[in-house]
Every structure is written in structure tokens, then in C-alpha cells.
mmCIF file of C-alpha atoms in Angstrom:
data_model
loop_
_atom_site.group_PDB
_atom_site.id
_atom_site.type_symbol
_atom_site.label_atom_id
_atom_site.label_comp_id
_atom_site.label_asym_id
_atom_site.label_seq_id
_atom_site.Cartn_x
_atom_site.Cartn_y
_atom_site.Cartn_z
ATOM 1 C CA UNK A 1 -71.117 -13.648 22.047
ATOM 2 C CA UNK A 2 -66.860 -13.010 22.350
ATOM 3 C CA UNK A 3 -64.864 -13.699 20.542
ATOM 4 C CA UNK A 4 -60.263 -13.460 21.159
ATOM 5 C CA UNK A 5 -57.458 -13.880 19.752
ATOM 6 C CA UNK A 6 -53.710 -13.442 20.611
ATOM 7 C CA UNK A 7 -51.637 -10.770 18.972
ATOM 8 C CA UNK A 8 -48.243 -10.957 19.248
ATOM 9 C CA UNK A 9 -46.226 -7.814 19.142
ATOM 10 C CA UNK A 10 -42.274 -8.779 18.302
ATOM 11 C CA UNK A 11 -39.440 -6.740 19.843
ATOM 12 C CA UNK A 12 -38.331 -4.487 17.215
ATOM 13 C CA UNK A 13 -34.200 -4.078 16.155
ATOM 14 C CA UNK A 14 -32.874 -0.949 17.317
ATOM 15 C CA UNK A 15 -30.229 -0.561 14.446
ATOM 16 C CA UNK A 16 -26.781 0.544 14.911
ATOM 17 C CA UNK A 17 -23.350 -0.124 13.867
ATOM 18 C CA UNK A 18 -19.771 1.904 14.818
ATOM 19 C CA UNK A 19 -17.254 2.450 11.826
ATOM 20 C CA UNK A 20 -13.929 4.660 11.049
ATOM 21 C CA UNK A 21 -12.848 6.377 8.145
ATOM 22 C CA UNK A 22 -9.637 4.683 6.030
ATOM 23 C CA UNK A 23 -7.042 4.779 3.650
ATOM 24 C CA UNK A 24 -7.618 3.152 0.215
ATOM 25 C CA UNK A 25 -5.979 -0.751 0.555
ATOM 26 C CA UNK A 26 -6.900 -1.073 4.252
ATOM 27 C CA UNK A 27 -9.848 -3.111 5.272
ATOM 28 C CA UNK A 28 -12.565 -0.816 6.604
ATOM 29 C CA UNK A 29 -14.299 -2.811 9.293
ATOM 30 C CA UNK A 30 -18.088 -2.165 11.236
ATOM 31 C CA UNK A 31 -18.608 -3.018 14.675
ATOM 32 C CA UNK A 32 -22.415 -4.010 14.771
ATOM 33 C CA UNK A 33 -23.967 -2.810 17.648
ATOM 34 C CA UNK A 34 -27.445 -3.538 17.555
ATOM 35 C CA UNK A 35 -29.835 -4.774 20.491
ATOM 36 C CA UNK A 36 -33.511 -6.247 20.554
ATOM 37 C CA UNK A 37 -35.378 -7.403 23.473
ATOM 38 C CA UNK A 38 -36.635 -10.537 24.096
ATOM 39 C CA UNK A 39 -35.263 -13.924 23.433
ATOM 40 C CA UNK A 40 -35.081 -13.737 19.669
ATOM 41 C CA UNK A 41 -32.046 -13.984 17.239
ATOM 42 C CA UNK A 42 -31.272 -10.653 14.857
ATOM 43 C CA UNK A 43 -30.523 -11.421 10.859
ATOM 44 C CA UNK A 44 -28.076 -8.772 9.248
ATOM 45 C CA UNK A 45 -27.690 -7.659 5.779
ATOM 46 C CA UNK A 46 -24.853 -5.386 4.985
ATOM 47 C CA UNK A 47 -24.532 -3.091 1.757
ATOM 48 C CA UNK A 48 -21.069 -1.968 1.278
ATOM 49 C CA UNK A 49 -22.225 0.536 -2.351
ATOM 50 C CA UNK A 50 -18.725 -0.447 -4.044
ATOM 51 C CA UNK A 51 -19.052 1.270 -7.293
ATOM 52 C CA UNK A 52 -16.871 -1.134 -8.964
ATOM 53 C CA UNK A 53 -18.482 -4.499 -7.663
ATOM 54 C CA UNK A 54 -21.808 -6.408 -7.429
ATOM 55 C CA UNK A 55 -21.135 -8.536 -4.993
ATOM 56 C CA UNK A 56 -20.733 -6.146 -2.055
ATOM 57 C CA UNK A 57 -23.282 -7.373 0.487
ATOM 58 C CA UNK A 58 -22.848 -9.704 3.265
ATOM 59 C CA UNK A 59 -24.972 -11.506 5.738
ATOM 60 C CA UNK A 60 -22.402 -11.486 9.003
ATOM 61 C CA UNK A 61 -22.694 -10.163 12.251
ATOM 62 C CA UNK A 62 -20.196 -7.840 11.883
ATOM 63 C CA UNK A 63 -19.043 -6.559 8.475
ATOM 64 C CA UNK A 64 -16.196 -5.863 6.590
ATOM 65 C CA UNK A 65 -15.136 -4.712 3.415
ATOM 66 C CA UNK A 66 -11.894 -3.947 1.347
ATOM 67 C CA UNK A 67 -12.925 -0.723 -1.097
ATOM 68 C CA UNK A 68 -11.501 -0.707 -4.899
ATOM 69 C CA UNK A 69 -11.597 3.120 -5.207
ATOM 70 C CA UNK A 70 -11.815 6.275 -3.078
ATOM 71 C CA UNK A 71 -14.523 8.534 -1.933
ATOM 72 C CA UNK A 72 -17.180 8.440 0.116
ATOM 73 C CA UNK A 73 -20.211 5.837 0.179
ATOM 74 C CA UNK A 74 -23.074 4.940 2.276
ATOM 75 C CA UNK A 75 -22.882 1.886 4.582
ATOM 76 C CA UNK A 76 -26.133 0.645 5.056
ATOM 77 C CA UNK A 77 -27.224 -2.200 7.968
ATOM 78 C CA UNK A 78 -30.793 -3.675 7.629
ATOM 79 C CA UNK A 79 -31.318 -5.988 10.396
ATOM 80 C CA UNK A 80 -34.627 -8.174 10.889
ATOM 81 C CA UNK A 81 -36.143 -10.179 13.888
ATOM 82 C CA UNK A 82 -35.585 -13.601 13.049
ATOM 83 C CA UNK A 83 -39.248 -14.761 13.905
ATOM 84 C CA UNK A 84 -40.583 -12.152 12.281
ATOM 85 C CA UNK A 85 -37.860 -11.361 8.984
ATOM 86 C CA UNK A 86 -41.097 -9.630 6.857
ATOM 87 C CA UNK A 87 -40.246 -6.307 8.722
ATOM 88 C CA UNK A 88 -36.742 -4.911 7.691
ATOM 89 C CA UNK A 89 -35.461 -1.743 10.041
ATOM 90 C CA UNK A 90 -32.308 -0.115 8.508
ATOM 91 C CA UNK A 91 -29.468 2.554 9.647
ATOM 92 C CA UNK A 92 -27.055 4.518 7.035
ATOM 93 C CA UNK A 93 -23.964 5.966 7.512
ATOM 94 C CA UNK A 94 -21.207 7.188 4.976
ATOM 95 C CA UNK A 95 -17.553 5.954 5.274
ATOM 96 C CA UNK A 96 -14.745 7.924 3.447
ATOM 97 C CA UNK A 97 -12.025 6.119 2.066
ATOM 98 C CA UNK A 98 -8.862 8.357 1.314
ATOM 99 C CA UNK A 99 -6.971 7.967 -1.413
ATOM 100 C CA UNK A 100 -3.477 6.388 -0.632
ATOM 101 C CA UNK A 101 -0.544 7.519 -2.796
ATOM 102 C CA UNK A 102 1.132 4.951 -5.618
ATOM 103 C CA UNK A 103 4.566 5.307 -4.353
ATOM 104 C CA UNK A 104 7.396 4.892 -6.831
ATOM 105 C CA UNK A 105 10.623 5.947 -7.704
ATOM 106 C CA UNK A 106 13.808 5.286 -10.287
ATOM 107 C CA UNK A 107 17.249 4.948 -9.639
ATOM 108 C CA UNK A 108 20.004 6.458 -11.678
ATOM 109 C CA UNK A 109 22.885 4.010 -10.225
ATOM 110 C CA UNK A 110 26.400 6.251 -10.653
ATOM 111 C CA UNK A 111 30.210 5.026 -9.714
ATOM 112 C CA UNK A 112 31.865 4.935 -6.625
ATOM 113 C CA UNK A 113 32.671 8.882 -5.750
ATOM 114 C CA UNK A 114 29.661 9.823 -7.464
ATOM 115 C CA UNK A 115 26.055 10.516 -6.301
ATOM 116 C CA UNK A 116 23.223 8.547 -7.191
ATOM 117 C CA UNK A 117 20.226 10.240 -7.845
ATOM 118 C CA UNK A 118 16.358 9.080 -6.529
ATOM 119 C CA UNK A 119 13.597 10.075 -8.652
ATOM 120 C CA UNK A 120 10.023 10.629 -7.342
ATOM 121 C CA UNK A 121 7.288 8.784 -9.642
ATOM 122 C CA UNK A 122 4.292 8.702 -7.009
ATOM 123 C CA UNK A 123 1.056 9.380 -8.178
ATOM 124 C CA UNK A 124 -2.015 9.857 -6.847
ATOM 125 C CA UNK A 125 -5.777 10.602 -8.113
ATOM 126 C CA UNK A 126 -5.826 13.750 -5.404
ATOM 127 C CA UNK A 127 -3.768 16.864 -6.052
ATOM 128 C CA UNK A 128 -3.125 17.093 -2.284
ATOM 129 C CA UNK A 129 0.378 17.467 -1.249
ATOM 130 C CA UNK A 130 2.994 13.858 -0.311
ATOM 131 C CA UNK A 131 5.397 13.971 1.791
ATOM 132 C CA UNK A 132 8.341 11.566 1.711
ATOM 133 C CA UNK A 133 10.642 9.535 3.299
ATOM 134 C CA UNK A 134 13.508 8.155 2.208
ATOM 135 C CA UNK A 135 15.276 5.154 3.656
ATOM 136 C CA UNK A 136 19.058 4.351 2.131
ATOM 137 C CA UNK A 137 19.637 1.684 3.716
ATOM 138 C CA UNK A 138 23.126 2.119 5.193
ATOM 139 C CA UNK A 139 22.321 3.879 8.506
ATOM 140 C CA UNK A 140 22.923 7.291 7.650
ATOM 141 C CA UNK A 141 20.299 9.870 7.900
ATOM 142 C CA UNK A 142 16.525 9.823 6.380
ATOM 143 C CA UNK A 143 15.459 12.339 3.651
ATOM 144 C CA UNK A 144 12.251 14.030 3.275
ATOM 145 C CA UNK A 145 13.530 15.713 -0.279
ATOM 146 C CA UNK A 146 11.039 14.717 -3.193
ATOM 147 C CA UNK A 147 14.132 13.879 -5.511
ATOM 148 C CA UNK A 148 17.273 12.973 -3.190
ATOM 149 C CA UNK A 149 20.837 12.044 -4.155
ATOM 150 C CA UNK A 150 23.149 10.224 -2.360
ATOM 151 C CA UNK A 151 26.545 8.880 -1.437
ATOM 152 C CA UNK A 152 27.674 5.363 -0.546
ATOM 153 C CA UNK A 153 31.409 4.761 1.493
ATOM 154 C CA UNK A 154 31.570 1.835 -0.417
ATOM 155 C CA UNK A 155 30.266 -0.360 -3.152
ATOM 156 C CA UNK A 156 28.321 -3.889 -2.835
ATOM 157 C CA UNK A 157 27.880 -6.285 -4.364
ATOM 158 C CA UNK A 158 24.358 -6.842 -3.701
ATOM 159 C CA UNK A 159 23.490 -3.281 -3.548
ATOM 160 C CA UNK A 160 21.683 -1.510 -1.314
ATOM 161 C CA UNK A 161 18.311 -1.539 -0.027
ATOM 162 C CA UNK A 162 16.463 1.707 -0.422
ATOM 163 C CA UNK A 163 12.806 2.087 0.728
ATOM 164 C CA UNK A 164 10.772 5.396 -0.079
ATOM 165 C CA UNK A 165 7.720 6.182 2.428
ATOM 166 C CA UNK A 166 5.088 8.391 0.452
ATOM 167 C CA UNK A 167 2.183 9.411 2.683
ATOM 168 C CA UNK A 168 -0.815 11.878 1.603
ATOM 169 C CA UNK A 169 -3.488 12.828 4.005
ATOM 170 C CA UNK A 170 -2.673 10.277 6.604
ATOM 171 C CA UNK A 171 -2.111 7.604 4.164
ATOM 172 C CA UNK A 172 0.874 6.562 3.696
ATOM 173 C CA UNK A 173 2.345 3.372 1.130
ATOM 174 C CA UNK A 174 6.387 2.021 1.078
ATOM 175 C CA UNK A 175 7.972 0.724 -1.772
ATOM 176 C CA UNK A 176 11.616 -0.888 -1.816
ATOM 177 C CA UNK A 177 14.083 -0.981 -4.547
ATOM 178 C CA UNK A 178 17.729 -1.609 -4.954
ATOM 179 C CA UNK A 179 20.565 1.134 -5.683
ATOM 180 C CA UNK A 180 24.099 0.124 -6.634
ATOM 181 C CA UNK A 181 27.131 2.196 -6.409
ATOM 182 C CA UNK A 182 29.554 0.703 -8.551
ATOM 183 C CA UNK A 183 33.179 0.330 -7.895
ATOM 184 C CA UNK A 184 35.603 2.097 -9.901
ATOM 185 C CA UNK A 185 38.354 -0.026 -12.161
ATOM 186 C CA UNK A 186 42.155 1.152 -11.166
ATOM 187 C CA UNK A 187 43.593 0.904 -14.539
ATOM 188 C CA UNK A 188 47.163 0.022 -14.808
ATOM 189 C CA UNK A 189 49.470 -2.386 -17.524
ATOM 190 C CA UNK A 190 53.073 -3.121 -18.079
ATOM 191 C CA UNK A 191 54.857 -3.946 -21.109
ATOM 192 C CA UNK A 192 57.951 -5.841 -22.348
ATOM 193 C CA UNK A 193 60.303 -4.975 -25.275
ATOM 194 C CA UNK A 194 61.963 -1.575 -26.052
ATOM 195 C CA UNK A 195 63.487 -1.999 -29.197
ATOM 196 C CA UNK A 196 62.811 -1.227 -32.964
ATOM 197 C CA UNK A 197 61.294 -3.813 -34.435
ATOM 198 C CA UNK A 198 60.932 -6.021 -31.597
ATOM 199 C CA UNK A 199 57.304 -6.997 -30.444
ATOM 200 C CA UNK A 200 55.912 -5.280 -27.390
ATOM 201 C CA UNK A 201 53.613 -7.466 -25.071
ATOM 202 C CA UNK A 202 51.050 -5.334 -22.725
ATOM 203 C CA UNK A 203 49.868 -7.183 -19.446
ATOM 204 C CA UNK A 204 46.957 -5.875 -18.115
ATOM 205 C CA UNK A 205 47.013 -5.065 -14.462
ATOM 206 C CA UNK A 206 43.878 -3.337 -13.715
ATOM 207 C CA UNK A 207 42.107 -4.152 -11.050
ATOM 208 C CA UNK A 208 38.174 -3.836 -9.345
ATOM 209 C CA UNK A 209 36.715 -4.269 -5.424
ATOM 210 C CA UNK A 210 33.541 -5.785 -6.958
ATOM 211 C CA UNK A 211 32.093 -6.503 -10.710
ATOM 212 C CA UNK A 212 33.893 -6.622 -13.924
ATOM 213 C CA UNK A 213 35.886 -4.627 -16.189
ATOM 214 C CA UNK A 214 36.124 -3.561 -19.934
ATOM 215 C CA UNK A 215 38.980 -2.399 -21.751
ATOM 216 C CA UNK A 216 39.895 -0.203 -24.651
ATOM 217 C CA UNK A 217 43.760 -0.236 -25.938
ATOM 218 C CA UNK A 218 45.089 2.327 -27.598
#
């Protein structure tokens, strides 16, 4: 006597997925790139290994994920045939995600005719070296000085816009802040009266572009 039965052998996953390296803060994206045979539809699973979050899988074609610290983790793609999801077939690949500098810098604001000095407060967990870019906002020249000063023509009211440009390793972050060079008062008075005993009135004449003045008689 015979005896058959039909064995079905599904089209297996061949796993792959395309990724680049990035700077901490920008989105590091995979291109999935995986191909089976045959007529049936692929499942994904992504695991991202974010050492600082437990929720840093996803289910999507193609995956993406925003990293909260630097270094370098594995990227792992499991992929299953849909009709057949019991048999999981995986590829691994690591992803390094450079630190980006904290960019950040104070201002010591000065008077009109004097220079205004830029202090560099970036940090950064490597001790590789930044290089920086400063931006004064009035059209003259760029600096690459860690510490600048510099000199307005003339003061505003507003200020002016000054952006800094720190980048380390390819990675690079801006901050903006504002700088003021502050007009100088022109002091001047007259008086009345010239005689003993007679009361002298002082008019203050002094005068200021922009802002406010305060005075001290003697």
C-alpha cells in the first residue's frame, strides 16, 4: 500500500538592509532591502539597542530611529515569511552615532568704541578637537578663533544677531544669541547765575543715539 502527502517548502527571506553612520540629533534611517520569492508578503521586526530606552523596536518596512546617546550599537532586522512567521531569519549590522558638540557661548556686551568679547562654552563628551565659526551678524568677515572679539560701526537698538557654528568630527550644531554695543552718552550741561549768593541752576544737556542715561553731579 502508498501512502502521500504534500510538503510545502516556503521561500525563505534573504535579509538585508542599507544604513549610514550619523551625528548625535539626526535621525539615522535603514533602507530595507530584503527579497523572497514567491508570492508571499515579508513581516519585519527592527531592534534599534538604544541603551537609554525600551521601546526601541518597530514593525515597519523600513526603519528609523532618533539615538539618545553616542557610540556604536547593533541594528538588527529579523524578517519572517508571512505564511510561515514560526521561522525568524535575521541580519546585524552596527551603526555609529558621533557625538555632536553642545555649542554655546557668552557675551560680554562693551560700549560703543570698545570690543565685545565672545566666549566659547561648547562641550562635548569626546576630547576630539571643534572647530568654530563665528557669524556677527553685520556682514563683515567670519571668525574661526575659539574666543573672538569684535567691533560694531554703530550701536542698535535691537542688537545684533550673532550665531556660533561648532562642528567636531563632521558634526556640526549652531546656536544664536544677541550682542549689543551700547552707545556712548555725550555729556554736556549749562548753568545760570554767577554771583555770590545767588542760586545756580544746571540744565542737563547730555545726550544718547540709543538707550538711556544716568547721571552723577558733582
Amino acid at each position: 500500500s502508498t501512502v502521500g502527502r504534500w510538503m510545502y517548502v516556503p521561500f525563505i527571506p534573504e535579509v538585508s538592509f542599507e544604513m549610514a553612520d550619523v551625528c548625535l540629533g539626526t535621525l539615522a534611517t535603514m533602507r530595507n532591502t530584503s527579497t523572497m520569492g514567491g508570492s508571499d508578503f515579508m513581516i519585519y521586526k527592527w531592534n534599534y539597542n538604544d541603551p537609554n530606552s525600551t521601546e526601541d523596536t518597530s514593525e515597519i518596512k523600513n526603519g528609523f530611529w532618533d539615538y539618545s546617546v553616542d557610540g556604536t550599537f547593533d541594528v538588527t532586522l529579523e524578517v519572517r515569511n508571512q505564511s510561515y512567521p514560526k521561522f525568524v531569519y535575521s541580519v546585524t549590522k552596527p551603526i555609529v552615532i558621533t557625538p555632536t558638540p553642545d555649542a554655546d557661548f557668552t557675551i560680554v556686551n562693551a560700549c560703543e568704541g570698545q570690543d565685545i568679547q565672545f566666549n566659547d562654552a561648547t562641550t562635548s563628551s569626546s576630547s576630539d578637537p571643534i572647530t568654530y565659526n563665528w557669524n556677527f551678524g553685520d556682514g563683515s568677515a567670519a571668525s574661526t578663533m575659539q574666543n573672538p572679539t569684535h567691533q560694531y560701526a554703530t550701536p542698535k537698538a535691537d542688537g545684533y544677531q550673532v550665531s556660533m557654528t561648532a562642528t567636531q568630527n563632521g558634526c556640526a550644531e549652531t546656536v544664536t544669541k544677541t550682542a549689543y554695543q551700547f552707545a556712548t552718552p555725550v555729556a554736556n550741561f549749562t548753568s545760570t547765575g554767577a554771583c555770590n549768593l545767588e542760586e545756580i541752576e544746571f540744565t542737563n544737556a547730555t545726550t544718547i543715539a540709543i538707550g538711556k542715561t544716568g547721571y552723577t553731579w558733582d
